[in-house]
Amino acid sequence: MASASASADHRRAELRDFLRSRRERVSPADVGMPSGGRRRTPGLRREEVAVLAGVGVSWYTWLEQGRDINVSEDVLDAIGRTLRLEAIERAHLYRLAGLNPPEAPPTPAVPASPELRRLLCAWSPRPAYVRDRHWNFTAVNDAARAVFGYGETDHNCLVSFFTNNRYRVVHRHWTQTAPEVAAGFRADAARYPDDPEFARIAADLATVSPEFAELWARHDVAEHTSAVKAVDHPEAGMLLFDATLLPLPDHPGSHLILHNPRPGSGTEERLERLMRERSLVVAHPG
């Protein structure tokens, strides 16, 4: 209890200092107000922020003083607009006020940047790929194609998991993993309740995959940032990877998925040999 109280006190103190610092950087001219003559401190006065945000002067004063008062999302949004907060500052304000920041609005999917593509190439011979918030592949390196059997018709990670027979055959624990995959996609869909693309992907997949349809109907949810993938590769033999999902802040909802050979499993040596043989086949097709 004492620890929780101390944490709340620290958060309110941070909120007090943050609001004051943001208020002091906004001039009356920035919000279309006359300066009102000489000011003892830079920026807006507390009562000016309150009026512009449409809240009571006393209430805003208590908020900036770090008092233990209730706040709403609408009020925080109004204060954020008045103080001209950027998106990251607005999210910070929410957290300091004890609320979860609103999810970023869906943005159109964009191809992986040249920097990300260079990273995928540099990660080879280890598998790696980038998927967007709908689990569409936006970039896949050659090692991921060679190890997991991804081809030109594989455009979505979820769809490929349930419909790509090559992937299913080599994935040693496909049956055990399938429920977690479906549950992970449902959890991601809940982050964007106004985005109909998740429902469309799920509905289309359910028509061609009875296994997915059954799992989707369970309404299970799960969230994973790491996993272990075991692959029985027809050429390389047993490959064991630690997979890590890294969010990409510049592309909300997108993740970079890196696969690292499990130490002591012999995977790294077999993987290097596989990719070396594949490169020789490409270099000398005859």
PDB file of C-alpha atoms in Angstrom:
ATOM      1  CA  MET A   1       0.000   0.000   0.000  1.00  0.00           C
ATOM      2  CA  ALA A   2       2.787   2.395   0.920  1.00  0.00           C
ATOM      3  CA  SER A   3       4.547   1.631  -2.341  1.00  0.00           C
ATOM      4  CA  ALA A   4       1.380   2.220  -4.380  1.00  0.00           C
ATOM      5  CA  SER A   5       0.769   5.520  -2.579  1.00  0.00           C
ATOM      6  CA  ALA A   6       4.334   6.660  -3.220  1.00  0.00           C
ATOM      7  CA  SER A   7       4.002   5.738  -6.882  1.00  0.00           C
ATOM      8  CA  ALA A   8       0.769   7.731  -7.212  1.00  0.00           C
ATOM      9  CA  ASP A   9       2.377  10.718  -5.502  1.00  0.00           C
ATOM     10  CA  HIS A  10       5.332  10.558  -7.878  1.00  0.00           C
ATOM     11  CA  ARG A  11       3.033  10.331 -10.906  1.00  0.00           C
ATOM     12  CA  ARG A  12       1.016  13.381  -9.782  1.00  0.00           C
ATOM     13  CA  ALA A  13       4.223  15.325  -9.165  1.00  0.00           C
ATOM     14  CA  GLU A  14       5.352  14.468 -12.695  1.00  0.00           C
ATOM     15  CA  LEU A  15       1.950  15.563 -14.003  1.00  0.00           C
ATOM     16  CA  ARG A  16       2.273  18.896 -12.176  1.00  0.00           C
ATOM     17  CA  ASP A  17       5.702  19.616 -13.609  1.00  0.00           C
ATOM     18  CA  PHE A  18       4.739  18.451 -17.094  1.00  0.00           C
ATOM     19  CA  LEU A  19       1.626  20.642 -17.299  1.00  0.00           C
ATOM     20  CA  ARG A  20       3.496  23.660 -16.003  1.00  0.00           C
ATOM     21  CA  SER A  21       6.323  23.204 -18.512  1.00  0.00           C
ATOM     22  CA  ARG A  22       3.896  22.797 -21.436  1.00  0.00           C
ATOM     23  CA  ARG A  23       1.842  25.808 -20.330  1.00  0.00           C
ATOM     24  CA  GLU A  24       4.909  28.015 -20.096  1.00  0.00           C
ATOM     25  CA  ARG A  25       5.973  27.324 -23.662  1.00  0.00           C
ATOM     26  CA  VAL A  26       2.626  28.439 -25.198  1.00  0.00           C
ATOM     27  CA  SER A  27       2.342  32.208 -25.638  1.00  0.00           C
ATOM     28  CA  PRO A  28      -0.974  34.090 -25.753  1.00  0.00           C
ATOM     29  CA  ALA A  29      -0.259  34.904 -29.376  1.00  0.00           C
ATOM     30  CA  ASP A  30      -0.038  31.172 -30.156  1.00  0.00           C
ATOM     31  CA  VAL A  31      -3.691  30.756 -29.196  1.00  0.00           C
ATOM     32  CA  GLY A  32      -4.949  34.062 -30.577  1.00  0.00           C
ATOM     33  CA  MET A  33      -5.066  35.948 -27.284  1.00  0.00           C
ATOM     34  CA  PRO A  34      -3.679  39.415 -26.493  1.00  0.00           C
ATOM     35  CA  SER A  35      -0.597  39.364 -24.311  1.00  0.00           C
ATOM     36  CA  GLY A  36      -2.271  41.502 -21.655  1.00  0.00           C
ATOM     37  CA  GLY A  37       0.854  43.466 -20.842  1.00  0.00           C
ATOM     38  CA  ARG A  38       3.918  42.400 -18.906  1.00  0.00           C
ATOM     39  CA  ARG A  39       3.837  38.862 -17.437  1.00  0.00           C
ATOM     40  CA  ARG A  40       5.817  37.596 -14.492  1.00  0.00           C
ATOM     41  CA  THR A  41       6.208  34.136 -16.061  1.00  0.00           C
ATOM     42  CA  PRO A  42       6.349  33.001 -19.686  1.00  0.00           C
ATOM     43  CA  GLY A  43       3.447  31.351 -21.428  1.00  0.00           C
ATOM     44  CA  LEU A  44      -0.219  31.135 -20.541  1.00  0.00           C
ATOM     45  CA  ARG A  45      -1.727  31.648 -17.115  1.00  0.00           C
ATOM     46  CA  ARG A  46      -3.606  28.802 -15.460  1.00  0.00           C
ATOM     47  CA  GLU A  47      -6.936  30.587 -15.786  1.00  0.00           C
ATOM     48  CA  GLU A  48      -6.308  31.103 -19.503  1.00  0.00           C
ATOM     49  CA  VAL A  49      -5.677  27.403 -20.025  1.00  0.00           C
ATOM     50  CA  ALA A  50      -8.857  26.611 -18.107  1.00  0.00           C
ATOM     51  CA  VAL A  51     -10.970  28.986 -20.194  1.00  0.00           C
ATOM     52  CA  LEU A  52      -9.540  27.792 -23.492  1.00  0.00           C
ATOM     53  CA  ALA A  53     -10.014  24.134 -22.503  1.00  0.00           C
ATOM     54  CA  GLY A  54     -13.527  24.726 -21.197  1.00  0.00           C
ATOM     55  CA  VAL A  55     -12.860  23.547 -17.638  1.00  0.00           C
ATOM     56  CA  GLY A  56     -13.148  25.233 -14.268  1.00  0.00           C
ATOM     57  CA  VAL A  57     -10.260  27.397 -13.157  1.00  0.00           C
ATOM     58  CA  SER A  58     -10.176  25.782  -9.710  1.00  0.00           C
ATOM     59  CA  TRP A  59     -10.296  22.285 -11.202  1.00  0.00           C
ATOM     60  CA  TYR A  60      -7.401  22.978 -13.582  1.00  0.00           C
ATOM     61  CA  THR A  61      -5.417  24.569 -10.768  1.00  0.00           C
ATOM     62  CA  TRP A  62      -5.911  21.446  -8.664  1.00  0.00           C
ATOM     63  CA  LEU A  63      -4.852  19.272 -11.601  1.00  0.00           C
ATOM     64  CA  GLU A  64      -1.667  21.251 -12.140  1.00  0.00           C
ATOM     65  CA  GLN A  65      -0.979  21.211  -8.422  1.00  0.00           C
ATOM     66  CA  GLY A  66      -0.984  17.422  -8.559  1.00  0.00           C
ATOM     67  CA  ARG A  67      -4.034  16.917  -6.372  1.00  0.00           C
ATOM     68  CA  ASP A  68      -5.816  13.569  -6.359  1.00  0.00           C
ATOM     69  CA  ILE A  69      -8.813  14.374  -8.589  1.00  0.00           C
ATOM     70  CA  ASN A  70     -10.734  12.488 -11.251  1.00  0.00           C
ATOM     71  CA  VAL A  71     -10.061  13.286 -14.892  1.00  0.00           C
ATOM     72  CA  SER A  72     -11.753  12.215 -18.110  1.00  0.00           C
ATOM     73  CA  GLU A  73     -10.435  11.581 -21.598  1.00  0.00           C
ATOM     74  CA  ASP A  74     -12.485  14.467 -23.021  1.00  0.00           C
ATOM     75  CA  VAL A  75     -10.979  16.924 -20.555  1.00  0.00           C
ATOM     76  CA  LEU A  76      -7.440  15.690 -21.180  1.00  0.00           C
ATOM     77  CA  ASP A  77      -7.999  16.013 -24.927  1.00  0.00           C
ATOM     78  CA  ALA A  78      -9.197  19.611 -24.477  1.00  0.00           C
ATOM     79  CA  ILE A  79      -6.175  20.462 -22.339  1.00  0.00           C
ATOM     80  CA  GLY A  80      -3.878  18.751 -24.840  1.00  0.00           C
ATOM     81  CA  ARG A  81      -5.285  20.828 -27.703  1.00  0.00           C
ATOM     82  CA  THR A  82      -4.976  24.037 -25.679  1.00  0.00           C
ATOM     83  CA  LEU A  83      -1.359  23.288 -24.806  1.00  0.00           C
ATOM     84  CA  ARG A  84      -0.664  22.238 -28.407  1.00  0.00           C
ATOM     85  CA  LEU A  85       0.644  18.836 -27.376  1.00  0.00           C
ATOM     86  CA  GLU A  86       2.116  16.506 -29.944  1.00  0.00           C
ATOM     87  CA  ALA A  87       0.914  12.896 -30.112  1.00  0.00           C
ATOM     88  CA  ILE A  88       3.671  11.532 -27.866  1.00  0.00           C
ATOM     89  CA  GLU A  89       3.094  14.327 -25.341  1.00  0.00           C
ATOM     90  CA  ARG A  90      -0.640  13.651 -25.339  1.00  0.00           C
ATOM     91  CA  ALA A  91      -0.002   9.962 -24.599  1.00  0.00           C
ATOM     92  CA  HIS A  92       2.367  11.013 -21.801  1.00  0.00           C
ATOM     93  CA  LEU A  93      -0.327  13.266 -20.325  1.00  0.00           C
ATOM     94  CA  TYR A  94      -2.784  10.357 -20.286  1.00  0.00           C
ATOM     95  CA  ARG A  95      -0.338   8.101 -18.470  1.00  0.00           C
ATOM     96  CA  LEU A  96       0.525  10.725 -15.879  1.00  0.00           C
ATOM     97  CA  ALA A  97      -3.197  11.224 -15.263  1.00  0.00           C
ATOM     98  CA  GLY A  98      -3.600   7.496 -14.638  1.00  0.00           C
ATOM     99  CA  LEU A  99      -5.370   6.669 -17.923  1.00  0.00           C
ATOM    100  CA  ASN A 100      -4.414   4.493 -20.874  1.00  0.00           C
ATOM    101  CA  PRO A 101      -3.567   6.578 -23.941  1.00  0.00           C
ATOM    102  CA  PRO A 102      -6.017   6.211 -26.816  1.00  0.00           C
ATOM    103  CA  GLU A 103      -4.889   3.910 -29.587  1.00  0.00           C
ATOM    104  CA  ALA A 104      -3.401   5.637 -32.580  1.00  0.00           C
ATOM    105  CA  PRO A 105      -5.905   5.833 -35.438  1.00  0.00           C
ATOM    106  CA  PRO A 106      -5.367   3.271 -38.199  1.00  0.00           C
ATOM    107  CA  THR A 107      -2.985   4.443 -40.879  1.00  0.00           C
ATOM    108  CA  PRO A 108      -2.686   3.041 -44.393  1.00  0.00           C
ATOM    109  CA  ALA A 109      -0.267   0.156 -44.644  1.00  0.00           C
ATOM    110  CA  VAL A 110       3.020   1.210 -46.193  1.00  0.00           C
ATOM    111  CA  PRO A 111       5.872  -0.852 -47.639  1.00  0.00           C
ATOM    112  CA  ALA A 112       8.872  -1.489 -45.440  1.00  0.00           C
ATOM    113  CA  SER A 113      11.382   1.331 -45.588  1.00  0.00           C
ATOM    114  CA  PRO A 114      14.756   0.888 -47.329  1.00  0.00           C
ATOM    115  CA  GLU A 115      16.395   0.918 -43.887  1.00  0.00           C
ATOM    116  CA  LEU A 116      14.231  -1.998 -42.724  1.00  0.00           C
ATOM    117  CA  ARG A 117      14.928  -3.922 -45.910  1.00  0.00           C
ATOM    118  CA  ARG A 118      18.652  -3.471 -45.399  1.00  0.00           C
ATOM    119  CA  LEU A 119      18.233  -4.750 -41.842  1.00  0.00           C
ATOM    120  CA  LEU A 120      16.444  -7.866 -43.113  1.00  0.00           C
ATOM    121  CA  CYS A 121      19.242  -8.487 -45.596  1.00  0.00           C
ATOM    122  CA  ALA A 122      21.866  -7.980 -42.887  1.00  0.00           C
ATOM    123  CA  TRP A 123      20.029 -10.428 -40.603  1.00  0.00           C
ATOM    124  CA  SER A 124      20.435 -13.200 -43.204  1.00  0.00           C
ATOM    125  CA  PRO A 125      21.146 -16.114 -43.114  1.00  0.00           C
ATOM    126  CA  ARG A 126      18.708 -15.917 -40.201  1.00  0.00           C
ATOM    127  CA  PRO A 127      14.998 -15.598 -41.074  1.00  0.00           C
ATOM    128  CA  ALA A 128      13.244 -12.274 -40.588  1.00  0.00           C
ATOM    129  CA  TYR A 129      10.202 -10.434 -41.887  1.00  0.00           C
ATOM    130  CA  VAL A 130       8.034  -7.384 -41.261  1.00  0.00           C
ATOM    131  CA  ARG A 131       4.263  -7.577 -40.883  1.00  0.00           C
ATOM    132  CA  ASP A 132       1.771  -4.731 -40.587  1.00  0.00           C
ATOM    133  CA  ARG A 133      -1.110  -4.413 -38.126  1.00  0.00           C
ATOM    134  CA  HIS A 134      -3.262  -6.744 -40.259  1.00  0.00           C
ATOM    135  CA  TRP A 135      -0.408  -9.289 -40.287  1.00  0.00           C
ATOM    136  CA  ASN A 136       0.293  -8.605 -43.972  1.00  0.00           C
ATOM    137  CA  PHE A 137       3.894  -9.219 -44.982  1.00  0.00           C
ATOM    138  CA  THR A 138       5.543  -5.965 -46.003  1.00  0.00           C
ATOM    139  CA  ALA A 139       9.046  -7.437 -46.322  1.00  0.00           C
ATOM    140  CA  VAL A 140      10.457 -10.974 -46.105  1.00  0.00           C
ATOM    141  CA  ASN A 141      14.114 -11.921 -46.363  1.00  0.00           C
ATOM    142  CA  ASP A 142      15.394 -14.867 -48.404  1.00  0.00           C
ATOM    143  CA  ALA A 143      16.141 -16.939 -45.303  1.00  0.00           C
ATOM    144  CA  ALA A 144      12.500 -16.750 -44.148  1.00  0.00           C
ATOM    145  CA  ARG A 145      11.370 -17.901 -47.592  1.00  0.00           C
ATOM    146  CA  ALA A 146      13.839 -20.775 -47.581  1.00  0.00           C
ATOM    147  CA  VAL A 147      13.132 -21.923 -44.019  1.00  0.00           C
ATOM    148  CA  PHE A 148       9.372 -21.442 -43.760  1.00  0.00           C
ATOM    149  CA  GLY A 149       8.435 -22.062 -47.373  1.00  0.00           C
ATOM    150  CA  TYR A 150       6.967 -18.633 -48.044  1.00  0.00           C
ATOM    151  CA  GLY A 151       6.351 -18.036 -51.739  1.00  0.00           C
ATOM    152  CA  GLU A 152       5.090 -15.260 -53.979  1.00  0.00           C
ATOM    153  CA  THR A 153       1.473 -16.067 -53.073  1.00  0.00           C
ATOM    154  CA  ASP A 154       2.061 -15.578 -49.344  1.00  0.00           C
ATOM    155  CA  HIS A 155       0.860 -12.101 -48.461  1.00  0.00           C
ATOM    156  CA  ASN A 156      -0.465 -12.459 -44.907  1.00  0.00           C
ATOM    157  CA  CYS A 157       1.148 -14.185 -41.928  1.00  0.00           C
ATOM    158  CA  LEU A 158      -2.156 -15.446 -40.475  1.00  0.00           C
ATOM    159  CA  VAL A 159      -3.503 -16.700 -43.783  1.00  0.00           C
ATOM    160  CA  SER A 160      -0.230 -18.437 -44.634  1.00  0.00           C
ATOM    161  CA  PHE A 161      -0.136 -20.153 -41.247  1.00  0.00           C
ATOM    162  CA  PHE A 162      -3.488 -21.825 -41.893  1.00  0.00           C
ATOM    163  CA  THR A 163      -3.358 -22.322 -45.676  1.00  0.00           C
ATOM    164  CA  ASN A 164       0.300 -22.740 -46.705  1.00  0.00           C
ATOM    165  CA  ASN A 165       0.841 -26.494 -46.758  1.00  0.00           C
ATOM    166  CA  ARG A 166       4.618 -26.103 -47.058  1.00  0.00           C
ATOM    167  CA  TYR A 167       4.722 -24.111 -43.826  1.00  0.00           C
ATOM    168  CA  ARG A 168       2.376 -26.532 -42.081  1.00  0.00           C
ATOM    169  CA  VAL A 169       4.461 -29.574 -43.003  1.00  0.00           C
ATOM    170  CA  VAL A 170       7.746 -28.159 -41.708  1.00  0.00           C
ATOM    171  CA  HIS A 171       6.287 -26.551 -38.542  1.00  0.00           C
ATOM    172  CA  ARG A 172       6.824 -29.279 -35.926  1.00  0.00           C
ATOM    173  CA  HIS A 173       4.334 -27.868 -33.390  1.00  0.00           C
ATOM    174  CA  TRP A 174       1.703 -26.502 -35.788  1.00  0.00           C
ATOM    175  CA  THR A 175      -1.267 -28.052 -33.967  1.00  0.00           C
ATOM    176  CA  GLN A 176      -0.189 -26.749 -30.564  1.00  0.00           C
ATOM    177  CA  THR A 177       0.636 -23.293 -31.938  1.00  0.00           C
ATOM    178  CA  ALA A 178      -2.522 -22.730 -34.011  1.00  0.00           C
ATOM    179  CA  PRO A 179      -4.772 -21.696 -31.072  1.00  0.00           C
ATOM    180  CA  GLU A 180      -2.212 -19.102 -29.945  1.00  0.00           C
ATOM    181  CA  VAL A 181      -1.936 -17.676 -33.460  1.00  0.00           C
ATOM    182  CA  ALA A 182      -5.710 -17.230 -33.813  1.00  0.00           C
ATOM    183  CA  ALA A 183      -5.916 -15.766 -30.304  1.00  0.00           C
ATOM    184  CA  GLY A 184      -3.098 -13.332 -31.082  1.00  0.00           C
ATOM    185  CA  PHE A 185      -4.862 -12.037 -34.173  1.00  0.00           C
ATOM    186  CA  ARG A 186      -8.099 -11.511 -32.204  1.00  0.00           C
ATOM    187  CA  ALA A 187      -6.199  -9.565 -29.549  1.00  0.00           C
ATOM    188  CA  ASP A 188      -4.657  -7.335 -32.213  1.00  0.00           C
ATOM    189  CA  ALA A 189      -8.058  -6.806 -33.843  1.00  0.00           C
ATOM    190  CA  ALA A 190      -9.412  -5.518 -30.526  1.00  0.00           C
ATOM    191  CA  ARG A 191      -6.835  -2.740 -30.594  1.00  0.00           C
ATOM    192  CA  TYR A 192      -8.565  -1.296 -33.658  1.00  0.00           C
ATOM    193  CA  PRO A 193     -12.311  -1.777 -33.073  1.00  0.00           C
ATOM    194  CA  ASP A 194     -13.212   0.599 -35.906  1.00  0.00           C
ATOM    195  CA  ASP A 195     -11.038  -1.133 -38.495  1.00  0.00           C
ATOM    196  CA  PRO A 196     -13.161  -3.591 -40.545  1.00  0.00           C
ATOM    197  CA  GLU A 197     -10.151  -5.172 -42.273  1.00  0.00           C
ATOM    198  CA  PHE A 198      -9.532  -7.564 -39.356  1.00  0.00           C
ATOM    199  CA  ALA A 199     -13.071  -8.952 -39.595  1.00  0.00           C
ATOM    200  CA  ARG A 200     -12.782  -9.287 -43.369  1.00  0.00           C
ATOM    201  CA  ILE A 201      -9.515 -11.233 -43.139  1.00  0.00           C
ATOM    202  CA  ALA A 202     -10.940 -13.521 -40.444  1.00  0.00           C
ATOM    203  CA  ALA A 203     -14.187 -14.125 -42.326  1.00  0.00           C
ATOM    204  CA  ASP A 204     -12.415 -14.922 -45.595  1.00  0.00           C
ATOM    205  CA  LEU A 205      -9.962 -17.252 -43.870  1.00  0.00           C
ATOM    206  CA  ALA A 206     -12.742 -19.037 -41.979  1.00  0.00           C
ATOM    207  CA  THR A 207     -14.367 -19.998 -45.283  1.00  0.00           C
ATOM    208  CA  VAL A 208     -11.276 -21.874 -46.476  1.00  0.00           C
ATOM    209  CA  SER A 209      -9.843 -23.131 -43.172  1.00  0.00           C
ATOM    210  CA  PRO A 210     -12.178 -25.130 -40.896  1.00  0.00           C
ATOM    211  CA  GLU A 211      -9.441 -25.220 -38.255  1.00  0.00           C
ATOM    212  CA  PHE A 212      -9.235 -21.446 -38.134  1.00  0.00           C
ATOM    213  CA  ALA A 213     -13.032 -21.133 -38.124  1.00  0.00           C
ATOM    214  CA  GLU A 214     -13.239 -23.392 -35.075  1.00  0.00           C
ATOM    215  CA  LEU A 215     -10.469 -21.546 -33.223  1.00  0.00           C
ATOM    216  CA  TRP A 216     -11.853 -18.100 -34.132  1.00  0.00           C
ATOM    217  CA  ALA A 217     -15.246 -19.059 -32.699  1.00  0.00           C
ATOM    218  CA  ARG A 218     -13.646 -19.613 -29.280  1.00  0.00           C
ATOM    219  CA  HIS A 219     -12.954 -15.863 -28.878  1.00  0.00           C
ATOM    220  CA  ASP A 220      -9.676 -16.616 -27.110  1.00  0.00           C
ATOM    221  CA  VAL A 221      -7.117 -13.821 -26.863  1.00  0.00           C
ATOM    222  CA  ALA A 222      -3.361 -13.957 -26.342  1.00  0.00           C
ATOM    223  CA  GLU A 223      -0.378 -11.676 -26.630  1.00  0.00           C
ATOM    224  CA  HIS A 224       3.173 -12.791 -27.313  1.00  0.00           C
ATOM    225  CA  THR A 225       6.437 -10.944 -27.790  1.00  0.00           C
ATOM    226  CA  SER A 226       8.537 -14.076 -28.182  1.00  0.00           C
ATOM    227  CA  ALA A 227       8.155 -17.693 -29.234  1.00  0.00           C
ATOM    228  CA  VAL A 228      10.116 -20.821 -30.052  1.00  0.00           C
ATOM    229  CA  LYS A 229       9.760 -22.217 -33.579  1.00  0.00           C
ATOM    230  CA  ALA A 230      10.804 -25.759 -34.458  1.00  0.00           C
ATOM    231  CA  VAL A 231      11.132 -26.523 -38.165  1.00  0.00           C
ATOM    232  CA  ASP A 232      11.682 -29.944 -39.758  1.00  0.00           C
ATOM    233  CA  HIS A 233      13.243 -28.707 -42.961  1.00  0.00           C
ATOM    234  CA  PRO A 234      13.407 -31.240 -45.832  1.00  0.00           C
ATOM    235  CA  GLU A 235      16.929 -30.153 -46.785  1.00  0.00           C
ATOM    236  CA  ALA A 236      18.499 -28.790 -43.596  1.00  0.00           C
ATOM    237  CA  GLY A 237      16.910 -31.054 -41.001  1.00  0.00           C
ATOM    238  CA  MET A 238      15.797 -29.868 -37.567  1.00  0.00           C
ATOM    239  CA  LEU A 239      15.985 -26.070 -37.102  1.00  0.00           C
ATOM    240  CA  LEU A 240      15.155 -24.450 -33.779  1.00  0.00           C
ATOM    241  CA  PHE A 241      14.632 -20.683 -33.468  1.00  0.00           C
ATOM    242  CA  ASP A 242      13.918 -18.116 -30.789  1.00  0.00           C
ATOM    243  CA  ALA A 243      11.510 -15.661 -32.438  1.00  0.00           C
ATOM    244  CA  THR A 244      11.219 -12.097 -31.136  1.00  0.00           C
ATOM    245  CA  LEU A 245       8.531  -9.574 -32.117  1.00  0.00           C
ATOM    246  CA  LEU A 246       9.711  -5.970 -32.062  1.00  0.00           C
ATOM    247  CA  PRO A 247       7.148  -3.157 -32.495  1.00  0.00           C
ATOM    248  CA  LEU A 248       7.955  -0.437 -35.013  1.00  0.00           C
ATOM    249  CA  PRO A 249       6.927   2.919 -33.496  1.00  0.00           C
ATOM    250  CA  ASP A 250       7.039   4.724 -36.846  1.00  0.00           C
ATOM    251  CA  HIS A 251       4.411   2.284 -38.183  1.00  0.00           C
ATOM    252  CA  PRO A 252       1.791   1.682 -35.436  1.00  0.00           C
ATOM    253  CA  GLY A 253       0.760  -1.957 -35.347  1.00  0.00           C
ATOM    254  CA  SER A 254       3.691  -3.169 -37.449  1.00  0.00           C
ATOM    255  CA  HIS A 255       6.301  -5.577 -36.088  1.00  0.00           C
ATOM    256  CA  LEU A 256       9.741  -6.771 -37.039  1.00  0.00           C
ATOM    257  CA  ILE A 257      10.005 -10.511 -36.385  1.00  0.00           C
ATOM    258  CA  LEU A 258      13.543 -11.826 -35.974  1.00  0.00           C
ATOM    259  CA  HIS A 259      14.467 -15.512 -35.703  1.00  0.00           C
ATOM    260  CA  ASN A 260      17.658 -16.418 -33.891  1.00  0.00           C
ATOM    261  CA  PRO A 261      19.088 -19.963 -33.966  1.00  0.00           C
ATOM    262  CA  ARG A 262      18.797 -21.649 -30.566  1.00  0.00           C
ATOM    263  CA  PRO A 263      22.333 -22.038 -29.125  1.00  0.00           C
ATOM    264  CA  GLY A 264      23.586 -25.592 -28.891  1.00  0.00           C
ATOM    265  CA  SER A 265      20.972 -26.947 -31.300  1.00  0.00           C
ATOM    266  CA  GLY A 266      23.197 -27.007 -34.387  1.00  0.00           C
ATOM    267  CA  THR A 267      20.661 -24.784 -36.123  1.00  0.00           C
ATOM    268  CA  GLU A 268      23.113 -22.035 -37.015  1.00  0.00           C
ATOM    269  CA  GLU A 269      25.463 -24.389 -38.832  1.00  0.00           C
ATOM    270  CA  ARG A 270      22.665 -26.160 -40.710  1.00  0.00           C
ATOM    271  CA  LEU A 271      21.051 -22.834 -41.593  1.00  0.00           C
ATOM    272  CA  GLU A 272      24.290 -21.393 -42.978  1.00  0.00           C
ATOM    273  CA  ARG A 273      24.826 -24.521 -45.059  1.00  0.00           C
ATOM    274  CA  LEU A 274      21.254 -24.360 -46.400  1.00  0.00           C
ATOM    275  CA  MET A 275      21.546 -20.717 -47.442  1.00  0.00           C
ATOM    276  CA  ARG A 276      25.001 -21.283 -48.940  1.00  0.00           C
ATOM    277  CA  GLU A 277      23.662 -24.161 -51.056  1.00  0.00           C
ATOM    278  CA  ARG A 278      20.629 -22.073 -52.068  1.00  0.00           C
ATOM    279  CA  SER A 279      22.872 -19.203 -53.183  1.00  0.00           C
ATOM    280  CA  LEU A 280      24.964 -21.601 -55.277  1.00  0.00           C
ATOM    281  CA  VAL A 281      21.835 -22.911 -56.979  1.00  0.00           C
ATOM    282  CA  VAL A 282      20.725 -19.364 -57.781  1.00  0.00           C
ATOM    283  CA  ALA A 283      24.193 -18.352 -58.963  1.00  0.00           C
ATOM    284  CA  HIS A 284      24.615 -21.454 -61.158  1.00  0.00           C
ATOM    285  CA  PRO A 285      21.180 -22.520 -62.384  1.00  0.00           C
ATOM    286  CA  GLY A 286      22.699 -24.807 -64.977  1.00  0.00           C
TER     287      GLY A 286
END
